[in-house]
């Protein structure tokens, strides 16, 4: 891709210094997002996907959290070196964020309109009346029926799906270049999730913004992303475009994850579970962090951590034994053909 | 499979009163479960799906009489559970167990694993002495894949997946015939879910268990169930064999529910039916068919008359006016 | 958190260690009272021996190292044996009233409905009476004496615990592990003992520890007001009441009789403080919000 990068994260590391020890929540991740695309970030709890997004927003509580190293280049500026004053101008204006829990991220004592107007009044040079009109326009755009009425309602009067729409309206009210969505549909029902995902896809085209979609749901990722970063224990272990990732996963974790979930479109007798549990961030294993659960792990994996590198064009993987996984895949294919 | 019915539910209702005013008078009812009927055969897994607030968890708990039913019949191995007195019910609990969604909240934080798993053994006097009890606990923990070195530990020392295994072990300790699993994997990490699902399937084979598997995740339900029941706003809208339900869903709600699932395959293009609006409140459900305000095929009759829930052949139950007209 | 862990943390905490130290000090005094201050009449050791009948207190001397109070009661003897009285009153009153509170609160919270309504209205009735006044009235009706003081304090001292326990039980009752136990076929008694009380008891223990000090002060004030222990009984409150007329000394020598107030005053203060320190530390350790 020759397009100019919208955001370029280089070797970002965010640690939390707690009483029990240092939690290396994000430990050297690099990725970039181009204008207008959706980058999916997928991983399980504690893999560092949320901390990555909060680091970009510079919303890491400090102490105990600290961006240890790395750069976040956004519009030719390194956000890790920005002052909080500069960041306040960027947040909500250039980069917006929506969260998993639409109830707790809306203030219960203000009306929906007040909260959308707040962002508009901070970042745009408009008066209250214009801001209110813009708020109503935004509510219309996110598909809320009767926006003139809803604008004066309180969050508790809305359903979960409606609240998430309000959150999106708030986030988009200042026409951001990047929208970070942290598990935006996890708390919602499937039929509502489908509504919200469709809405986000539509708005992305309409507003021409880029989206960083953080989720644990491989289905959601497949549906909305252009490119995907798979995170495990604070690192990106695989990074490529969405078709390649699903057709040809190269990291044992990605592969394992895809085999461990039941697929609605095909039946299997037994799921192939990944053994063990997600490692404790206070006590990550030495070497490759996946080695304790990986079927292909060797002594090398237990000693030296692999760096992420490009093994095919546009396909980055952090694994010593990409070949072993290929063998396993070939075997599996043969078995299937026999059947 | 021998079609012997283990559990039969008839016209089960569970209403929660809504109280208001100084005298806490009942002003309305939340009709959480409103007249549902279905059965579970011995040895099978019935998946019960629906969106949050549809009453699926309430149904599960009412069947176990953890909540008292408002009306209806729950026949378990030929006995109506609603007619049992407190003592008989406690005795009956040996036969039916529950696994909860939240492995954090469902284990007493001040009891060791040995005591948690040993409690049902103590309650029902299933062991003659302490030694026998400990042997039994060890055996059960081993069955669910937890070593004996964990016996003296407390729940907070375990990961989510391990805690869920403890929950399964506790349910298993009384050697039940029916286990109601209320969203047993939805609080777990993706990579851990498969472990628990596999465990449950293995146990079903080894101990000839019958499951009522309550979940909102249709892919999981499809994987583990033999038959599937779909609930919407306190009512059953469709019950059928798994293959039939997923290949040929009859009710418009089931159809849209199935189409809404995000598929983990970027090349897969589904004809998605996006439903309008939200699930209405169960305090004041829509008249007629409860799905009619969101239904893409709603007709005039749908808002007036409640469709009959009936068998459309080979145990494919559904409640929809469209089907009646065909 | 488990008992051993809590105890360990209590000992590690400097403030609570200080509190525990004072409590242990008083315990040692109480146990060794017969040796520290041998009673004149072993059958009735709580009566403070008198060194004469003069009204004016006498300052510390070799025979009476803390001096004597009004009526020549030996202050040292009173302090030593008074420690026993303090423990007795504190432990019995707090113990019984806490038990009553736990019982009523648990039943009300666990069963809810009409039972809850009745028990809580009874609690409200008791709460509506001002504690000290009610205690004085009841003691007066029952007659002067330490036992009657204790009865009065128990009668009007259980409501706080009951309310605390009820709110705790209501919170725990909603937890899934309670339903799990029910689903296993456990009966109510088992659920209450094994699951409810085990998970609600800590705040009540903290509350009880805090109340130890205040109950002893209340008992003392009743004695000070003259409805408590009989005259001459080894009780810190009564010893302060002896000093009532001597708080201010003669003209130009206001602090002439300092020992009559200060010594029993210090004893009560330290006793009360120690329990509060332990209770405070207890709360800090158990408060989940402070644990992160």
Short mmCIF file of N, CA and C in Angstrom, two decimals, chain C residues 3 6-7 10 13 16 202 205-207 209-210 276-287:
data_model
loop_
_atom_site.label_atom_id
_atom_site.label_comp_id
_atom_site.label_asym_id
_atom_site.label_seq_id
_atom_site.Cartn_x
_atom_site.Cartn_y
_atom_site.Cartn_z
N UNK C 3 -8.72 -16.55 57.71
CA UNK C 3 -8.42 -16.10 59.07
C UNK C 3 -6.93 -15.90 59.30
N UNK C 6 -5.65 -12.83 57.68
CA UNK C 6 -6.09 -11.62 58.35
C UNK C 6 -5.27 -11.40 59.62
N UNK C 7 -5.08 -12.46 60.38
CA UNK C 7 -4.30 -12.34 61.62
C UNK C 7 -2.89 -11.87 61.32
N UNK C 10 -2.91 -8.30 60.56
CA UNK C 10 -3.14 -7.51 61.76
C UNK C 10 -1.85 -7.31 62.53
N UNK C 13 0.56 -4.90 60.72
CA UNK C 13 0.16 -3.50 60.71
C UNK C 13 0.57 -2.84 62.03
N UNK C 16 -2.35 -1.55 64.39
CA UNK C 16 -3.11 -2.59 65.07
C UNK C 16 -2.23 -3.34 66.05
N UNK C 202 -17.23 -10.86 58.88
CA UNK C 202 -16.11 -9.94 59.12
C UNK C 202 -16.55 -8.52 59.49
N UNK C 205 -17.62 -8.52 62.98
CA UNK C 205 -16.50 -8.62 63.93
C UNK C 205 -15.84 -7.24 64.11
N UNK C 206 -15.66 -6.53 63.01
CA UNK C 206 -15.07 -5.19 63.07
C UNK C 206 -15.94 -4.30 63.94
N UNK C 207 -17.23 -4.35 63.65
CA UNK C 207 -18.19 -3.55 64.39
C UNK C 207 -18.14 -3.88 65.88
N UNK C 209 -15.63 -5.16 67.57
CA UNK C 209 -14.37 -4.68 68.13
C UNK C 209 -14.45 -3.19 68.44
N UNK C 210 -15.05 -2.44 67.51
CA UNK C 210 -15.21 -1.01 67.73
C UNK C 210 -16.12 -0.74 68.93
N UNK C 276 -10.46 0.29 69.25
CA UNK C 276 -10.71 1.04 68.04
C UNK C 276 -9.59 0.88 67.02
N UNK C 277 -8.36 0.86 67.52
CA UNK C 277 -7.22 0.70 66.61
C UNK C 277 -7.31 -0.66 65.90
N UNK C 278 -7.60 -1.67 66.71
CA UNK C 278 -7.69 -3.01 66.11
C UNK C 278 -8.84 -3.05 65.10
N UNK C 279 -9.97 -2.47 65.48
CA UNK C 279 -11.13 -2.46 64.58
C UNK C 279 -10.83 -1.72 63.29
N UNK C 280 -10.17 -0.59 63.43
CA UNK C 280 -9.78 0.21 62.25
C UNK C 280 -8.88 -0.59 61.32
N UNK C 281 -7.88 -1.20 61.92
CA UNK C 281 -6.93 -1.97 61.11
C UNK C 281 -7.65 -3.12 60.43
N UNK C 282 -8.54 -3.74 61.17
CA UNK C 282 -9.35 -4.83 60.67
C UNK C 282 -10.10 -4.38 59.41
N UNK C 283 -10.73 -3.23 59.52
CA UNK C 283 -11.53 -2.73 58.42
C UNK C 283 -10.65 -2.44 57.20
N UNK C 284 -9.50 -1.82 57.47
CA UNK C 284 -8.60 -1.52 56.35
C UNK C 284 -8.18 -2.80 55.64
N UNK C 285 -7.92 -3.83 56.41
CA UNK C 285 -7.46 -5.08 55.81
C UNK C 285 -8.57 -5.71 54.98
N UNK C 286 -9.80 -5.63 55.50
CA UNK C 286 -10.87 -6.36 54.84
C UNK C 286 -11.61 -5.56 53.79
N UNK C 287 -11.42 -4.23 53.79
CA UNK C 287 -12.13 -3.43 52.82
C UNK C 287 -11.56 -3.70 51.43
#
